[in-house]
CSV table of C-alpha atoms in Angstrom, one decimal:
chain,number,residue,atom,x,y,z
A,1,UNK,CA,11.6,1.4,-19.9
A,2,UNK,CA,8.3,0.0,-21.6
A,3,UNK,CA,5.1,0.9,-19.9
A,4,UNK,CA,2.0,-1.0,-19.9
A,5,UNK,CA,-1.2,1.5,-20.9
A,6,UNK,CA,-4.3,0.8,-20.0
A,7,UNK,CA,-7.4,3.2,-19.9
A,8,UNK,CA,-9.4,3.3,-17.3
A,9,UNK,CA,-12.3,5.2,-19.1
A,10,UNK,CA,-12.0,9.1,-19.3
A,11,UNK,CA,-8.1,9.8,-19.3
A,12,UNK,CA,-8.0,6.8,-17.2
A,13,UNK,CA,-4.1,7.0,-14.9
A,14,UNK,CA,-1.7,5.3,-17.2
A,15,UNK,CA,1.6,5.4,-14.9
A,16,UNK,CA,2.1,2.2,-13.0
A,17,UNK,CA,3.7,2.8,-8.8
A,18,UNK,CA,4.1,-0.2,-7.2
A,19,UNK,CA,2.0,0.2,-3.7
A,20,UNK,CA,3.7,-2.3,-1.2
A,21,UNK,CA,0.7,-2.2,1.6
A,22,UNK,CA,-0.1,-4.3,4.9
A,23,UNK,CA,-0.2,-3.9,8.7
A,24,UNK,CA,2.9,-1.8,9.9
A,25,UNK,CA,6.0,-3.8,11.0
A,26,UNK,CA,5.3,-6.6,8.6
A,27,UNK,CA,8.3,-5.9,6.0
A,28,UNK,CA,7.0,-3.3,3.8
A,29,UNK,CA,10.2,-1.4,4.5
A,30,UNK,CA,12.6,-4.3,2.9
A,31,UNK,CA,10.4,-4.6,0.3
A,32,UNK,CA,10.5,-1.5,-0.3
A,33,UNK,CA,14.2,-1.1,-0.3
A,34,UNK,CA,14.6,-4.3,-2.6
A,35,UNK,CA,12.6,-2.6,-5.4
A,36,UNK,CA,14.1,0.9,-5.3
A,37,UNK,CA,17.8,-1.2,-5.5
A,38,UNK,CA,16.6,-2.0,-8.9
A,39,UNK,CA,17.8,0.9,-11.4
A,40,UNK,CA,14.2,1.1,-13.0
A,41,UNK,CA,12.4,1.6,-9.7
A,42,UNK,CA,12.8,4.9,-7.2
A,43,UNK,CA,11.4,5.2,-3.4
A,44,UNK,CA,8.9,7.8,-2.2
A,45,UNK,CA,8.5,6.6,1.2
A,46,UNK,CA,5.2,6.6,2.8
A,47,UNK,CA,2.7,9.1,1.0
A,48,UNK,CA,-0.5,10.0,2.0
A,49,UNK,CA,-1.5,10.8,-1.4
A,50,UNK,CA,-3.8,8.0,-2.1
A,51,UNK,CA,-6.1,9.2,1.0
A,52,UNK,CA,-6.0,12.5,0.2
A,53,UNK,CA,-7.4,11.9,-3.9
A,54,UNK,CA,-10.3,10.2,-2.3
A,55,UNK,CA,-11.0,12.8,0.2
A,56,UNK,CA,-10.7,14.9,-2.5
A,57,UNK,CA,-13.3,13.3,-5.0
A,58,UNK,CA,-15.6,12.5,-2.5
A,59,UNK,CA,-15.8,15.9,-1.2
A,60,UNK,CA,-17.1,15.1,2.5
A,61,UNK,CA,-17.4,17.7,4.9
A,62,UNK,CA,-15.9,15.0,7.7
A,63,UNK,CA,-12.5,16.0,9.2
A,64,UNK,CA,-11.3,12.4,9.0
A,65,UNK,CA,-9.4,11.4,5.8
A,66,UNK,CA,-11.3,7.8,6.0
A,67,UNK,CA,-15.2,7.2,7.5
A,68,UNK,CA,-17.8,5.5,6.3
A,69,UNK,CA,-19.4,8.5,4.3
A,70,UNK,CA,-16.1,9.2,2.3
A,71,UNK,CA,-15.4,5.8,0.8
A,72,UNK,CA,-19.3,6.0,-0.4
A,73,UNK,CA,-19.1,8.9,-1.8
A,74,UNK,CA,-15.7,8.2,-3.6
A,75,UNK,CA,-17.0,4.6,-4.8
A,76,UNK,CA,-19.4,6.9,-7.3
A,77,UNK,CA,-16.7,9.2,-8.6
A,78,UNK,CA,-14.8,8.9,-11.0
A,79,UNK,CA,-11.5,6.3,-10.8
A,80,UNK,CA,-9.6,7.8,-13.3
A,81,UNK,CA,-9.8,11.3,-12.1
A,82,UNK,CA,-8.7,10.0,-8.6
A,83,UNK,CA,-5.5,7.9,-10.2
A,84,UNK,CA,-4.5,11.6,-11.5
A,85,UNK,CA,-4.9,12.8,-8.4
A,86,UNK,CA,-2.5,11.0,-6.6
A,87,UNK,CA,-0.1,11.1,-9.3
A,88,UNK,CA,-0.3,14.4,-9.1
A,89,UNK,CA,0.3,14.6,-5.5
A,90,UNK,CA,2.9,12.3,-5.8
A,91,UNK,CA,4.9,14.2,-8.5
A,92,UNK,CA,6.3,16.0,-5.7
A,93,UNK,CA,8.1,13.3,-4.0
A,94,UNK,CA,10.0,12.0,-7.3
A,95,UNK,CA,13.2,12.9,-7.6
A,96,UNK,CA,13.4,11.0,-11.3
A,97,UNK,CA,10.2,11.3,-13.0
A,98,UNK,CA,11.2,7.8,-15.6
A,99,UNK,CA,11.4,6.0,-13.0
A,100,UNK,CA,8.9,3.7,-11.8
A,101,UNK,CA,8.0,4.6,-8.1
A,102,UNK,CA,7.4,2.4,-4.9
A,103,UNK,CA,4.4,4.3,-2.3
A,104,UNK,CA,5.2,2.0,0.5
A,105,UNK,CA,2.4,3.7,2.6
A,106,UNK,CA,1.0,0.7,4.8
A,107,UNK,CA,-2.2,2.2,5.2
A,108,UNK,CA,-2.9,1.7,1.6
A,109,UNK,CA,-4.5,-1.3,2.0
A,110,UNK,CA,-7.5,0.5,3.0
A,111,UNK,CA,-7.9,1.4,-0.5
A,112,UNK,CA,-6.9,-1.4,-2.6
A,113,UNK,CA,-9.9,-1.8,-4.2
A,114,UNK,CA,-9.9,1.9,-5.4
A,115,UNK,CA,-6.6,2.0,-6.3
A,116,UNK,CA,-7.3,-1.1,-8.6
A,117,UNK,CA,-9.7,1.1,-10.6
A,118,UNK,CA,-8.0,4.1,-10.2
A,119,UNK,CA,-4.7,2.4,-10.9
A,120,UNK,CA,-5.0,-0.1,-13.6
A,121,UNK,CA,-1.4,-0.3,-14.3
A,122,UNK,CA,0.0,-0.5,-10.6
A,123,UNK,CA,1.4,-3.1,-8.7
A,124,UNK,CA,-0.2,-3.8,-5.4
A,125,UNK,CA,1.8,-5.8,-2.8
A,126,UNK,CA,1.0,-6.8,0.3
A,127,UNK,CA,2.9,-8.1,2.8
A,128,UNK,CA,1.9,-10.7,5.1
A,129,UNK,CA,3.5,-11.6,8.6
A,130,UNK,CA,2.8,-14.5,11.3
A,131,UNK,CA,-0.6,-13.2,13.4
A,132,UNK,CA,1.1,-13.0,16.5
A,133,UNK,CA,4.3,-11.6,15.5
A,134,UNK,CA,2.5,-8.8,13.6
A,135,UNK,CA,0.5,-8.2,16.9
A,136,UNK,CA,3.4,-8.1,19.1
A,137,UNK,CA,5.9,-5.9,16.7
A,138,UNK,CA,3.1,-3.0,16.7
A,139,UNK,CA,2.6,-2.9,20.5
A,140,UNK,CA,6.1,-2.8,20.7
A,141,UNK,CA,6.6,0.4,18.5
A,142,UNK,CA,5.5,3.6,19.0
A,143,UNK,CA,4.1,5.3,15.9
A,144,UNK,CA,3.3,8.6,14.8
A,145,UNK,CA,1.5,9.8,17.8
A,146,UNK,CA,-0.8,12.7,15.9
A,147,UNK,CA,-1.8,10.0,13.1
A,148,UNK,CA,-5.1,8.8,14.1
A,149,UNK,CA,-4.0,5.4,11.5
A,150,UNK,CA,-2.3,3.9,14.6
A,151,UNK,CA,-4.9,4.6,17.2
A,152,UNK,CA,-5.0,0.9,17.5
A,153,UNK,CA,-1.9,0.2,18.3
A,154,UNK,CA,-1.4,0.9,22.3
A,155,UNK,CA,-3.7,-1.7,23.6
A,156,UNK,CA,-2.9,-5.9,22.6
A,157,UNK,CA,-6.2,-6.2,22.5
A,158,UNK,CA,-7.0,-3.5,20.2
A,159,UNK,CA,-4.2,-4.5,18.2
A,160,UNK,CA,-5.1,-7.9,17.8
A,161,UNK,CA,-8.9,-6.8,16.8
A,162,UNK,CA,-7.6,-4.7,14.0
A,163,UNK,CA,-5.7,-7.8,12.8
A,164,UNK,CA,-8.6,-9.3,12.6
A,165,UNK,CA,-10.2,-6.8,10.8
A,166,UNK,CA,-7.3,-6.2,8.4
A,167,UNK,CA,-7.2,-10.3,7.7
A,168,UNK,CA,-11.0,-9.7,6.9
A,169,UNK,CA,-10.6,-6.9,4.3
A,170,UNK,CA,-7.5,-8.3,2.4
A,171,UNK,CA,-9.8,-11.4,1.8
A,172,UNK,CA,-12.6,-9.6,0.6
A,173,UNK,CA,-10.0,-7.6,-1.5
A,174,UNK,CA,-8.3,-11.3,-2.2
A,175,UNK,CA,-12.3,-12.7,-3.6
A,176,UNK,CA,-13.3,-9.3,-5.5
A,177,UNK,CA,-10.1,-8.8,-6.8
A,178,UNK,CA,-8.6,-12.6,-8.0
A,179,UNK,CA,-4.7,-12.2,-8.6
A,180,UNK,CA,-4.7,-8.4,-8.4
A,181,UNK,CA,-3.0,-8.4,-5.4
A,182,UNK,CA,0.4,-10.4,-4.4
A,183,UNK,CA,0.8,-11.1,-1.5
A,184,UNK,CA,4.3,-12.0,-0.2
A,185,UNK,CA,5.4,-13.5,3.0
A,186,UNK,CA,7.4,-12.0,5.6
A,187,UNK,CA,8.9,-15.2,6.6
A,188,UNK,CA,9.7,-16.7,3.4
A,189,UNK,CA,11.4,-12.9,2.5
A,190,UNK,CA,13.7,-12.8,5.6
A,191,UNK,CA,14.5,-17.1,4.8
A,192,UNK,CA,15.3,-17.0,1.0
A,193,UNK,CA,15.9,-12.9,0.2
A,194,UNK,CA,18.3,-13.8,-2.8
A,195,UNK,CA,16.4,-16.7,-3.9
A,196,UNK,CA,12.7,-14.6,-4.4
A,197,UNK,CA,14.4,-11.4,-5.7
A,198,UNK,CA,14.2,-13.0,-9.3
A,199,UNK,CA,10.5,-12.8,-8.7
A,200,UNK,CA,10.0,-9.3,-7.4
A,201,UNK,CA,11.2,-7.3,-10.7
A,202,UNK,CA,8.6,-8.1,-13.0
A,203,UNK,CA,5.6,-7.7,-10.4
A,204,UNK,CA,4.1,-5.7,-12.7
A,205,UNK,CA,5.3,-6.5,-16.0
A,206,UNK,CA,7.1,-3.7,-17.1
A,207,UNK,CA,10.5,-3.9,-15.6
A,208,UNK,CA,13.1,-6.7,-16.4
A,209,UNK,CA,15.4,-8.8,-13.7
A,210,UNK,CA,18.3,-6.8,-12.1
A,211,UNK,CA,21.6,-7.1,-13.6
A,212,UNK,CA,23.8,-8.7,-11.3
């Protein structure tokens, strides 16, 4: 399978994941599952790897993974040494190390802009659901109750300001970032799934249409 490889200055991270990011409950899981059906492509599941290679180069004393003071700190460091990072970290969870590999972490989307960087040759996806159905699938499910990522997501209130906040970030991402991220539609997937798989296997360039 032909790679793309790009430098991203010193021994720059030359692999290229595909991060499928967004708000929780907003199809990252069948997007994720339509990628790793492709033979070229593999599934790690949620990883908090990216996170923790930030944390990691930034080298705060705070106990959270993500505050102000860490994504500071990490913008000064250097990208390429935090792409290795997670690679590194995510070694662990491949099971076929030629394959191409989907982080379907929704969280990620945090950290788009850094993963850009330290990422040059990864695919960033993000999916995108109707406002209120978003808001309304998150207060219905119950998350991970010891990850402080879905603090938000017991009050409709709350919920609905961190969709505000996420809409906010993904179009600040969306202006610094022109055509670095795709961003797919839930509603479109679930209407047409056969009819926009021909346009998911070359997201990133570097894998070829599914056989049928």
């Amino acid at each position: 399978m032909a790679r793309r490889r790009t430098g991203t200055g010193r021994g720059g991270a030359t692999e290229a994941p595909i991060l499928v990011i967004g708000m929780p409950r907003t199809g990252t899981t069948l997007v994720d599952r339509i990628l790793a059906s492709h033979p070229q492509v593999e599934s790690v599941g949620e990883l908090q790897a990216l996170p923790l290679a930030l944390k990691a180069a930034a080298q705060t004393r705070s106990r959270n993974v993500l505050d102000p003071e860490t994504i500071l700190a990490a913008a000064g460091r250097d990208a390429g040494a935090i792409g290795r990072n997670y690679l590194a970290r995510a070694a662990h969870h491949r099971r076929t190390p030629a394959l191409r590999f989907v982080d379907k972490f929704p969280g990620n989307f945090f950290y788009a802009g850094i993963a850009a960087r330290a990422l040059p040759n990864a695919a960033i996806v993000c999916l995108r659901r109707n406002p209120m159905d978003t808001i309304l699938a998150n207060f219905r499910n119950l998350f991970a109750i010891g990850s402080r990522y879905y603090d938000y997501s017991y009050d409709l209130f709350d919920i609905a300001a961190y969709y505000v906040r996420f809409d906010r970030l993904m179009a600040f991402w969306r202006a610094a970032l022109p055509g670095r991220i795709l961003e797919l539609s839930y509603e479109e997937l679930v209407e047409d799934q056969e009819g926009r798989l021909a346009g998911y296997w070359p997201i990133a360039g570097s894998i070829g249409p599914k056989s049928a």
